[in-house]
Amino acid sequence: MNGRIIVFLEGKKKEGLKKSTGALLKAACLLSRQTGKPVEAVLMGEDPKQYGEEVLRKGLNCIHYIKSAELKDYDVHRYAPAFYSVVKDLTPWVIMGGSTLLGKDLFPRIAAMFSVPMISDCQKITFEGPGLKVVKACFYGKKQAELSFTGNPPYIVTLVPNSAEVEIEGQEAAVAEGTKEREIEYIAAEEPKGRLVEIIMKETEKQDVLEAEAIVAGGRALKEKADFLLLEELAEKLDAAVGASRAVVDADLASPEMQVGQSGKTVAPKLYFALGISGAAQHIAGMRGSKVVVAVNKDKQAPVFNYAQYGIVGDVYQIVPEVIRALTDLDG
Amino acid sequence: MRIGVCIKGVVEDNEGSKWVINTFDEYALEEAVRLKERDEKTEVVVITVGPKDLREMLYAALATKADRVVHVVATEEGMSGFGIAAILKSVVWQEEIDLVLLGKQAVDNASHQIGGLLAGLLDWPQAIDVIELAIEGDEATAHRLAEGGKIEVIRARLPAVIGASKGLNEPRYPSLRGIIAAKKKEIKEITLEELGLAREDLYGIKVERVFAAPEKGVCKFIEGEPGKAAAELVRLLREEAKVI
């Protein structure tokens, strides 16, 4: 059976590959072991080779660097045609990327260019028989669906970042006969009809919930914007990002990029603190992939406890300072 | 200018089988109506794909200043996002739409696919997850939310596809006059056959099974006064769960 497993990898300028690429590479390598198909990475940018050393350590079959000054900043109108122009000639069987904000924007357009359906936000990807099976949340996160592709490849999927379910032990590499490297200077065939003209930066760049290995999220129990400082303090102790439920984002106590849930971001960190979050299905859908969930809520009947390993019934304002103290004692 | 607003009917929580407009599509509809208010020559065409019993929802859409509806009668069951986008593309061509507005995602399945798929199939520029939009002549300038809270400004020549996000506007409630006027507006029903689409092209993904999302397991409740409980939690996270 022909075809390759193509993985789109995202980097962060100075910090190397995004953390979300870890789960992605593991899932790709697992598929490769099950099918014997090679895994090939695609990196794009002005200088995609800056991540080369890090990717080389993953022991993939091939790395394709698509390089162009025009690819300096992400813009779907440039990234999608560049990716398509290279990958279409690689006989792709599966094309996978992270369900990051960038992935969510890029992959539907790529699917349209290949003229195939795609499945987003997969929590699990497995090879069964000749086909590919995935599991993803549906119906407001109350249910999960197992889906399979019935048409012709490529099968395009995006994977929830940090998906704990694909974590596999041991060596990541599928085949380690030496990795081929290939550089492609990309020149756009035509000037796109839309383009990125400006990036407006936020003053303070905080850790993104999609990238974090731990998340401290606050819900309705928080009364004021300033109360999030308490969560930030806890987050700092845990090297965590601060998240929020929809209720507090709607109430303007937290900014939209912090929102975890179906209408916000779907996360799967190693540790998730749900503080004063009751656990509406939409919120659960956004965090259920987390490895360990700690819930603090006044109401013992709150649904969030059904998804938590550890629970404390109590007031966030009383418990959180004590947790910070206990963590400080640990440092000491 | 003719604006096509794509809306999806979703069944809200605990409300039985009542179809309502997907929340993100409401922002798209409101934005289209605002553009029409600026330029009376603008026509707003609501486009939907779904089962026959969407009437009530479609009247709600028409109770705004939207002009008419094109309803592709088809059950969505098992249809892929690609299939929906392919249908929308046909309607967009047929109706000679200049600007497509739609929600960045549906609230029920949250796949976040249709905008990008539709723009790709049409080979039109796109801006999805948009919180600010300005149309000047045949040029659209859109602010979209990107990683790390950044905002990307996209400039596109029309025709284009815009995916609305929360924050784009505050949708208003329909007026009584609007509700009455809605009943007189046109709802055109068309079938996949009339669009010349073969059913098999619209699938490609099979739902093997749907199951209740599993609960995480038994929660270990940590008792005691706050100081003690917190210390015990930290110990468990360190020694048992090994995550800190």
Coordinates of C-alpha atoms in Angstrom, one line a residue:
Chain A
M1 CA 0.0 0.0 0.0
N2 CA 1.5 3.3 -1.1
G3 CA 1.3 6.7 0.5
R4 CA 3.1 8.7 3.1
I5 CA 2.2 10.2 6.4
I6 CA 2.7 13.9 6.2
V7 CA 2.9 15.9 9.4
F8 CA 2.8 19.7 9.4
L9 CA 4.9 21.0 12.2
E10 CA 4.6 24.5 13.7
G11 CA 7.5 26.3 15.3
K12 CA 7.6 29.3 17.6
K13 CA 10.3 31.7 16.5
K14 CA 12.9 31.5 19.2
E15 CA 11.6 28.6 21.3
G16 CA 11.8 25.9 18.7
L17 CA 8.9 23.6 17.8
K18 CA 5.6 24.2 19.4
K19 CA 4.8 21.8 22.3
S20 CA 1.7 20.6 20.5
T21 CA 3.9 19.0 17.9
G22 CA 4.9 16.3 20.4
A23 CA 1.6 14.6 20.4
L24 CA 1.3 15.0 16.7
L25 CA 4.7 13.3 16.0
K26 CA 3.8 10.5 18.4
A27 CA 0.5 9.8 16.7
A28 CA 2.2 9.9 13.3
C29 CA 4.9 7.5 14.4
L30 CA 2.4 5.2 15.9
L31 CA 0.5 5.1 12.6
S32 CA 3.7 4.5 10.8
R33 CA 4.6 1.5 12.9
Q34 CA 1.1 0.1 12.3
T35 CA 1.2 0.6 8.5
G36 CA 4.8 0.6 7.6
K37 CA 4.3 3.9 5.8
P38 CA 7.0 6.6 6.1
V39 CA 6.5 9.7 8.2
E40 CA 7.6 13.0 6.5
A41 CA 7.5 16.4 8.2
V42 CA 6.7 19.7 6.5
L43 CA 8.1 22.9 8.0
M44 CA 7.4 26.3 6.5
G45 CA 8.6 29.8 7.0
E46 CA 11.3 32.3 6.2
D47 CA 13.9 30.1 7.8
P48 CA 12.3 26.7 8.5
K49 CA 15.6 25.1 8.9
Q50 CA 16.1 26.7 12.3
Y51 CA 14.0 23.9 13.7
G52 CA 15.9 21.3 11.7
E53 CA 18.1 20.0 14.5
E54 CA 15.2 19.4 16.8
V55 CA 13.2 17.6 14.1
L56 CA 16.2 15.5 13.1
R57 CA 16.2 14.0 16.6
K58 CA 12.7 12.7 16.0
G59 CA 14.1 10.2 13.5
L60 CA 11.6 10.8 10.7
N61 CA 12.0 9.6 7.2
C62 CA 12.2 12.9 5.6
I63 CA 11.9 16.6 6.4
H64 CA 10.7 19.1 3.7
Y65 CA 11.6 22.7 4.4
I66 CA 9.4 25.1 2.4
K67 CA 11.3 28.4 2.5
S68 CA 10.3 31.8 1.3
A69 CA 10.4 35.4 2.6
E70 CA 6.7 35.5 1.9
L71 CA 6.1 32.8 4.4
K72 CA 7.7 34.8 7.3
D73 CA 4.3 35.3 9.0
Y74 CA 1.4 32.9 8.7
D75 CA -1.1 33.9 6.1
V76 CA -3.5 31.3 4.8
H77 CA -3.4 32.8 1.3
R78 CA 0.3 32.0 1.1
Y79 CA 0.7 29.0 3.3
A80 CA -2.1 26.9 1.8
P81 CA -0.9 27.1 -1.8
A82 CA 2.7 26.6 -0.8
F83 CA 1.9 23.5 1.3
Y84 CA -0.3 22.1 -1.4
S85 CA 2.2 22.6 -4.2
V86 CA 4.8 20.5 -2.3
V87 CA 2.6 17.9 -0.7
K88 CA 0.5 17.0 -3.7
D89 CA 3.5 15.4 -5.3
L90 CA 4.3 13.3 -2.2
T91 CA 1.5 10.7 -2.6
P92 CA 0.1 11.7 0.8
W93 CA -2.0 9.0 2.6
V94 CA -2.6 11.0 5.8
I95 CA -2.0 14.7 6.2
M96 CA -2.0 15.8 9.9
G97 CA -1.5 18.9 11.8
G98 CA -2.3 20.3 15.2
S99 CA -5.7 21.7 16.0
T100 CA -4.1 25.0 17.0
L101 CA -5.5 28.3 15.9
L102 CA -3.2 28.2 12.9
G103 CA -4.2 24.6 12.1
K104 CA -7.9 25.4 12.4
D105 CA -7.4 28.2 9.8
L106 CA -5.1 26.4 7.4
F107 CA -6.4 22.8 7.1
P108 CA -9.9 23.4 5.8
R109 CA -8.4 25.4 2.9
I110 CA -5.9 22.6 2.3
A111 CA -8.7 20.0 2.3
A112 CA -10.6 22.1 -0.3
M113 CA -7.4 22.2 -2.5
F114 CA -7.1 18.5 -2.3
S115 CA -10.9 18.2 -2.8
V116 CA -11.3 15.8 0.1
P117 CA -13.2 15.9 3.5
M118 CA -11.3 16.4 6.7
I119 CA -11.9 15.7 10.4
S120 CA -10.9 18.3 12.9
D121 CA -10.1 18.1 16.6
C122 CA -9.3 14.4 16.8
Q123 CA -8.6 13.0 20.2
K124 CA -7.4 9.7 19.0
I125 CA -6.2 8.4 15.6
T126 CA -5.9 4.7 14.9
F127 CA -5.3 2.4 12.0
E128 CA -7.9 -0.3 11.6
G129 CA -7.9 -2.6 8.6
P130 CA -7.3 -0.6 5.5
G131 CA -8.6 2.6 6.9
L132 CA -8.2 5.3 9.4
K133 CA -10.4 5.7 12.5
V134 CA -10.6 8.7 14.7
V135 CA -12.5 9.7 17.8
K136 CA -13.8 13.3 18.4
A137 CA -16.3 15.2 20.5
C138 CA -19.7 16.0 19.0
F139 CA -23.0 17.3 20.1
Y140 CA -21.9 20.0 22.5
G141 CA -19.2 17.7 23.8
K142 CA -21.9 15.5 25.4
K143 CA -21.1 12.7 23.0
Q144 CA -18.1 11.3 21.2
A145 CA -18.1 9.9 17.7
E146 CA -15.9 7.3 16.1
L147 CA -15.5 8.2 12.5
S148 CA -13.8 6.7 9.5
F149 CA -12.8 7.9 6.0
T150 CA -14.6 6.1 3.2
G151 CA -13.2 7.9 0.2
N152 CA -9.8 8.1 -1.4
P153 CA -6.7 9.5 0.3
P154 CA -5.3 11.9 1.4
Y155 CA -7.1 11.7 4.8
I156 CA -6.8 15.1 6.4
V157 CA -7.0 15.3 10.2
T158 CA -6.1 17.8 12.9
L159 CA -5.3 16.6 16.4
V160 CA -6.1 18.3 19.6
P161 CA -2.8 19.7 21.0
N162 CA -1.2 17.8 23.7
S163 CA -3.7 15.0 23.3
A164 CA -2.9 12.8 26.2
E165 CA -4.5 9.8 24.6
V166 CA -1.8 9.4 21.9
E167 CA 1.0 9.5 24.4
I168 CA 3.1 6.5 23.8
E169 CA 6.2 5.4 25.6
G170 CA 9.7 4.9 24.3
Q171 CA 11.3 5.9 21.1
E172 CA 9.4 8.2 18.9
A173 CA 11.1 7.3 15.6
A174 CA 9.3 5.0 13.2
V175 CA 12.2 4.2 11.0
A176 CA 15.7 5.4 11.6
E177 CA 17.7 4.8 8.5
G178 CA 18.8 8.4 8.5
T179 CA 16.6 11.3 7.8
K180 CA 16.5 12.8 4.3
E181 CA 16.3 16.6 4.2
R182 CA 14.9 18.6 1.3
E183 CA 14.8 22.3 0.9
I184 CA 12.3 23.9 -1.4
E185 CA 12.5 27.6 -2.3
Y186 CA 8.9 28.5 -2.8
I187 CA 7.7 31.0 -5.4
A188 CA 4.0 31.8 -5.5
A189 CA 2.5 31.0 -8.9
E190 CA 0.2 34.0 -8.6
E191 CA -0.3 36.9 -6.3
P192 CA -3.1 36.0 -3.8
K193 CA -6.3 37.9 -3.8
G194 CA -6.1 38.3 0.0
R195 CA -3.2 39.0 2.2
L196 CA -2.0 39.7 5.7
V197 CA -1.2 43.4 6.0
E198 CA -0.6 43.9 9.7
I199 CA -0.2 42.0 12.9
I200 CA -1.4 43.8 16.0
M201 CA 0.5 42.5 19.0
K202 CA -0.8 42.2 22.5
E203 CA 1.3 44.2 25.1
T204 CA 1.9 41.2 27.3
E205 CA 2.4 37.8 25.8
K206 CA 1.2 35.2 28.2
Q207 CA 1.5 31.5 27.9
D208 CA -1.2 30.2 25.6
V209 CA -3.5 27.5 27.0
L210 CA -3.0 25.5 23.8
E211 CA 0.8 25.3 24.4
A212 CA 0.8 24.8 28.2
E213 CA 1.4 21.5 30.0
A214 CA -0.6 22.8 32.9
I215 CA -3.6 25.0 33.0
V216 CA -5.3 26.9 35.9
A217 CA -8.8 27.8 34.8
G218 CA -11.3 29.9 36.6
G219 CA -15.1 29.9 36.3
R220 CA -18.2 31.6 37.6
A221 CA -17.1 31.5 41.2
L222 CA -14.6 34.3 40.4
K223 CA -16.3 37.7 41.0
E224 CA -13.8 40.2 39.7
K225 CA -11.1 40.7 37.1
A226 CA -8.6 41.2 39.9
D227 CA -9.4 37.8 41.3
F228 CA -7.6 36.3 38.3
L229 CA -4.4 37.6 39.9
L230 CA -4.8 34.8 42.4
L231 CA -5.0 32.3 39.6
E232 CA -2.0 33.8 37.9
E233 CA 0.0 33.4 41.1
L234 CA -1.0 29.7 41.2
A235 CA -0.2 29.4 37.5
E236 CA 3.3 30.8 38.1
K237 CA 4.0 28.2 40.7
L238 CA 3.0 25.4 38.3
D239 CA 4.4 27.0 35.1
A240 CA 0.9 26.9 33.9
A241 CA -1.3 29.0 31.6
V242 CA -4.4 30.7 32.9
G243 CA -7.7 29.6 31.3
A244 CA -11.3 30.6 31.8
S245 CA -14.8 29.2 31.3
R246 CA -17.2 30.9 28.9
A247 CA -19.2 32.4 31.8
V248 CA -16.3 34.6 32.9
V249 CA -15.2 35.5 29.4
D250 CA -18.8 36.6 28.7
A251 CA -18.8 38.6 31.9
D252 CA -15.6 40.3 30.6
L253 CA -13.5 39.1 33.5
A254 CA -11.1 37.2 31.2
S255 CA -10.1 37.7 27.6
P256 CA -11.4 35.4 24.8
E257 CA -8.1 33.8 24.0
M258 CA -8.2 32.3 27.5
Q259 CA -11.5 30.5 26.9
V260 CA -11.5 26.7 27.2
G261 CA -14.4 24.9 25.8
Q262 CA -16.2 24.1 22.6
S263 CA -16.6 27.7 21.6
G264 CA -13.1 28.4 22.8
K265 CA -10.1 26.2 22.8
T266 CA -9.8 22.5 23.2
V267 CA -6.9 21.6 25.4
A268 CA -5.3 18.5 26.7
P269 CA -2.6 19.4 29.3
K270 CA -1.0 17.1 31.8
L271 CA -2.6 19.0 34.7
Y272 CA -5.9 21.0 34.7
F273 CA -7.2 23.0 37.6
A274 CA -10.9 23.7 37.3
L275 CA -11.5 26.4 39.9
G276 CA -15.1 27.4 40.5
I277 CA -16.2 25.8 37.2
S278 CA -19.4 23.8 37.4
G279 CA -18.6 21.8 34.4
A280 CA -21.1 22.5 31.6
A281 CA -20.8 19.9 28.8
Q282 CA -19.3 22.6 26.5
H283 CA -16.5 23.3 28.9
I284 CA -15.8 19.6 29.6
A285 CA -15.5 19.0 25.8
G286 CA -12.7 21.5 25.8
M287 CA -10.7 20.0 28.6
R288 CA -11.6 16.3 28.8
G289 CA -8.4 15.2 27.2
S290 CA -6.4 16.5 30.2
K291 CA -4.4 13.8 32.0
V292 CA -5.1 14.9 35.6
V293 CA -8.0 17.2 36.5
V294 CA -8.3 18.9 39.9
A295 CA -11.6 20.5 40.7
V296 CA -12.5 22.9 43.4
N297 CA -16.1 23.8 43.8
K298 CA -18.5 24.7 46.5
D299 CA -21.1 22.4 45.2
K300 CA -20.3 18.7 45.7
Q301 CA -22.9 17.9 43.0
A302 CA -21.2 20.0 40.3
P303 CA -20.7 17.8 37.2
V304 CA -17.0 18.9 37.0
F305 CA -16.2 16.3 39.7
N306 CA -17.3 13.5 37.4
Y307 CA -14.3 14.4 35.2
A308 CA -11.8 15.1 38.0
Q309 CA -9.3 12.7 39.7
Y310 CA -9.0 15.0 42.7
G311 CA -11.7 17.2 44.2
I312 CA -12.0 19.7 47.0
V313 CA -15.4 20.9 48.0
G314 CA -14.8 24.4 49.1
D315 CA -14.4 28.1 48.3
V316 CA -11.9 28.9 45.6
Y317 CA -10.9 32.1 47.6
Q318 CA -10.0 29.9 50.6
I319 CA -8.5 26.9 48.8
V320 CA -6.3 28.5 46.2
P321 CA -4.1 30.6 48.6
E322 CA -3.5 27.4 50.6
V323 CA -2.5 25.5 47.5
I324 CA -0.1 28.3 46.6
R325 CA 1.3 28.0 50.1
A326 CA 1.7 24.3 49.9
L327 CA 3.5 24.6 46.6
T328 CA 5.8 27.3 48.1
D329 CA 6.6 24.9 51.0
L330 CA 7.5 22.3 48.4
D331 CA 10.0 24.7 46.7
G332 CA 11.5 25.6 50.1
Chain B
M1 CA -23.7 44.0 -3.6
R2 CA -25.2 40.6 -2.8
I3 CA -24.3 39.1 0.5
G4 CA -24.8 35.4 1.2
V5 CA -25.2 34.5 4.9
C6 CA -24.8 30.8 5.5
I7 CA -26.6 29.7 8.6
K8 CA -26.8 26.3 10.3
G9 CA -29.7 25.1 12.4
V10 CA -28.7 23.6 15.7
V11 CA -30.8 21.9 18.3
E12 CA -30.1 23.7 21.6
D13 CA -29.6 22.0 24.9
N14 CA -32.8 20.8 26.6
E15 CA -35.1 22.4 24.1
G16 CA -36.3 19.3 22.4
S17 CA -36.1 19.5 18.7
K18 CA -36.5 23.2 18.2
W19 CA -34.0 24.4 15.6
V20 CA -32.3 27.7 16.3
I21 CA -29.6 29.6 14.4
N22 CA -26.1 28.7 15.3
T23 CA -24.8 31.5 17.6
F24 CA -21.8 32.4 15.5
D25 CA -24.0 32.6 12.4
E26 CA -26.1 35.2 14.2
Y27 CA -23.1 37.5 14.2
A28 CA -22.6 36.9 10.5
L29 CA -26.3 37.7 9.9
E30 CA -26.2 40.9 12.0
E31 CA -23.1 42.1 10.2
A32 CA -24.8 41.5 6.8
V33 CA -27.8 43.5 7.9
R34 CA -25.5 46.3 9.1
L35 CA -23.9 46.4 5.7
K36 CA -27.3 46.6 4.1
E37 CA -28.3 49.5 6.4
R38 CA -25.3 51.4 5.1
D39 CA -26.1 50.7 1.5
E40 CA -29.8 50.0 0.6
K41 CA -28.8 48.4 -2.7
T42 CA -27.3 45.5 -0.8
E43 CA -29.2 42.3 -0.9
V44 CA -28.9 39.8 1.9
V45 CA -29.6 36.2 0.9
V46 CA -29.7 33.6 3.7
I47 CA -28.4 30.2 2.7
T48 CA -29.0 27.0 4.7
V49 CA -28.6 23.3 4.2
G50 CA -30.8 21.1 6.4
P51 CA -34.1 19.2 6.8
K52 CA -37.5 20.5 5.8
D53 CA -38.7 21.5 9.2
L54 CA -36.4 24.6 9.5
R55 CA -39.2 27.1 8.8
E56 CA -39.4 28.7 12.2
M57 CA -35.7 29.3 12.3
L58 CA -35.7 30.7 8.8
Y59 CA -38.5 33.1 9.6
A60 CA -36.4 34.2 12.6
A61 CA -33.6 34.9 10.2
L62 CA -35.9 36.8 7.8
A63 CA -37.3 38.9 10.7
T64 CA -34.0 40.8 10.5
K65 CA -33.6 42.9 7.3
A66 CA -32.5 39.9 5.3
D67 CA -34.3 39.7 2.0
R68 CA -34.8 36.0 1.2
V69 CA -33.8 32.5 1.9
V70 CA -32.3 29.7 -0.2
H71 CA -32.9 26.5 1.6
V72 CA -31.2 23.4 0.3
V73 CA -33.4 20.6 1.6
A74 CA -31.1 17.8 2.6
T75 CA -30.5 15.9 5.7
E76 CA -27.1 16.7 7.0
E77 CA -26.8 13.3 8.8
G78 CA -23.5 11.8 8.0
M79 CA -22.6 14.5 5.5
S80 CA -19.0 15.8 5.8
G81 CA -18.1 19.4 6.2
F82 CA -16.7 19.1 2.7
G83 CA -20.1 18.0 1.5
I84 CA -21.8 21.0 3.1
A85 CA -19.2 23.4 1.6
A86 CA -19.7 21.8 -1.8
I87 CA -23.4 22.5 -1.6
L88 CA -22.9 26.1 -0.4
K89 CA -20.4 26.6 -3.2
S90 CA -23.1 25.7 -5.8
V91 CA -25.6 28.0 -4.2
V92 CA -23.1 30.9 -4.1
W93 CA -22.4 30.5 -7.8
Q94 CA -26.0 30.2 -8.7
E95 CA -27.0 33.2 -6.7
E96 CA -24.0 35.3 -7.9
I97 CA -23.0 36.2 -4.3
D98 CA -20.2 38.8 -3.9
L99 CA -19.5 38.3 -0.2
V100 CA -20.1 35.3 2.0
L101 CA -20.6 35.8 5.8
L102 CA -20.9 32.8 8.1
G103 CA -20.0 31.8 11.7
K104 CA -16.5 30.7 12.3
Q105 CA -17.9 27.4 13.6
A106 CA -21.1 25.7 14.7
V107 CA -21.8 25.5 18.4
D108 CA -22.8 21.8 18.3
N109 CA -19.9 20.1 16.6
A110 CA -17.4 23.0 16.7
S111 CA -15.5 21.7 13.6
H112 CA -14.5 25.1 12.4
Q113 CA -14.2 23.9 8.8
I114 CA -16.9 25.4 6.5
G115 CA -15.5 28.9 6.1
G116 CA -12.0 27.7 4.9
L117 CA -13.4 24.8 2.9
L118 CA -15.9 27.1 1.1
A119 CA -13.3 29.8 0.4
G120 CA -10.9 27.1 -0.9
L121 CA -13.5 25.5 -3.2
L122 CA -14.4 29.0 -4.5
D123 CA -10.8 30.0 -4.7
W124 CA -11.7 33.2 -2.9
P125 CA -9.7 35.0 -0.2
Q126 CA -10.8 34.4 3.4
A127 CA -10.7 35.7 6.9
I128 CA -12.0 33.4 9.6
D129 CA -12.5 34.2 13.3
V130 CA -13.2 37.9 12.5
I131 CA -13.9 40.4 15.2
E132 CA -13.9 43.6 13.1
L133 CA -14.9 44.1 9.5
A134 CA -14.8 47.0 7.1
I135 CA -16.0 46.9 3.4
E136 CA -14.9 49.8 1.2
G137 CA -15.7 49.4 -2.5
D138 CA -14.6 46.0 -3.5
E139 CA -12.1 45.6 -0.7
A140 CA -12.6 44.0 2.7
T141 CA -10.4 44.6 5.7
A142 CA -10.9 42.1 8.5
H143 CA -9.3 41.7 12.0
R144 CA -9.0 38.1 12.9
L145 CA -8.0 36.5 16.2
A146 CA -4.7 34.7 16.1
E147 CA -2.3 32.9 18.4
G148 CA -1.2 34.4 21.7
G149 CA -4.0 37.0 21.6
K150 CA -2.5 38.6 18.5
I151 CA -4.8 40.2 15.9
E152 CA -4.1 39.7 12.2
V153 CA -5.4 42.2 9.7
I154 CA -6.4 40.6 6.4
R155 CA -7.1 42.7 3.3
A156 CA -9.0 41.0 0.5
R157 CA -10.5 41.8 -2.8
L158 CA -14.1 40.8 -3.1
P159 CA -15.5 38.3 -3.5
A160 CA -14.4 36.8 -0.2
V161 CA -15.5 34.6 2.7
I162 CA -15.7 36.0 6.2
G163 CA -16.1 33.9 9.3
A164 CA -17.6 35.7 12.2
S165 CA -16.5 35.4 15.7
K166 CA -17.9 36.6 19.0
G167 CA -17.1 40.3 19.4
L168 CA -17.9 41.2 15.8
N169 CA -21.2 42.8 16.8
E170 CA -24.1 42.5 19.2
P171 CA -27.0 40.9 17.3
R172 CA -30.3 42.7 18.0
Y173 CA -33.6 41.1 18.7
P174 CA -36.1 41.2 15.8
S175 CA -38.8 43.8 15.9
L176 CA -42.5 42.9 15.8
R177 CA -42.6 44.6 12.4
G178 CA -39.8 42.4 11.3
I179 CA -41.5 39.3 12.4
I180 CA -44.6 40.1 10.5
A181 CA -42.7 41.1 7.4
A182 CA -40.7 37.9 7.5
K183 CA -43.8 35.8 6.6
K184 CA -44.1 37.7 3.2
K185 CA -40.5 37.1 2.2
E186 CA -39.4 34.4 -0.1
I187 CA -38.0 31.0 1.0
K188 CA -36.8 29.1 -2.0
E189 CA -36.4 25.4 -1.4
I190 CA -34.1 23.5 -3.7
T191 CA -32.8 19.9 -3.8
L192 CA -29.4 18.5 -4.3
E193 CA -30.5 17.1 -7.7
E194 CA -31.5 20.6 -8.8
L195 CA -28.0 21.8 -7.9
G196 CA -26.6 19.0 -9.9
L197 CA -24.8 17.4 -7.0
A198 CA -24.3 13.7 -6.6
R199 CA -24.9 12.5 -3.1
E200 CA -21.9 10.3 -2.9
D201 CA -19.6 13.3 -3.4
L202 CA -20.9 14.8 -0.2
Y203 CA -19.9 12.1 2.2
G204 CA -16.5 10.5 2.5
I205 CA -16.7 10.2 6.2
K206 CA -18.7 7.5 8.0
V207 CA -20.0 7.7 11.5
E208 CA -19.1 4.3 13.0
R209 CA -20.7 4.9 16.3
V210 CA -21.7 7.7 18.7
F211 CA -21.4 7.2 22.4
A212 CA -21.8 9.2 25.6
A213 CA -18.6 10.9 26.4
P214 CA -17.0 8.8 29.2
E215 CA -16.6 10.3 32.6
K216 CA -13.1 10.5 33.8
G217 CA -13.4 8.0 36.6
V218 CA -13.9 8.2 40.3
C219 CA -13.1 11.5 41.9
K220 CA -11.0 11.4 45.1
F221 CA -12.5 14.0 47.4
I222 CA -10.0 15.5 49.7
E223 CA -11.5 16.5 53.0
G224 CA -10.4 18.7 55.9
E225 CA -9.9 22.4 56.5
P226 CA -8.4 24.4 53.5
G227 CA -4.8 24.3 54.6
K228 CA -4.7 20.5 55.2
A229 CA -6.7 19.7 52.1
A230 CA -4.4 21.9 49.9
A231 CA -1.3 20.2 51.4
E232 CA -2.8 16.8 50.8
L233 CA -3.7 17.7 47.2
V234 CA -0.1 18.9 46.5
R235 CA 1.2 15.6 48.0
L236 CA -1.1 13.5 45.8
L237 CA -0.2 15.5 42.7
R238 CA 3.4 14.9 43.4
E239 CA 3.5 11.4 44.7
E240 CA 0.5 9.7 43.2
A241 CA -0.3 11.5 39.9
K242 CA 3.3 12.6 39.4
V243 CA 2.4 15.7 37.5
I244 CA 4.3 18.3 39.6

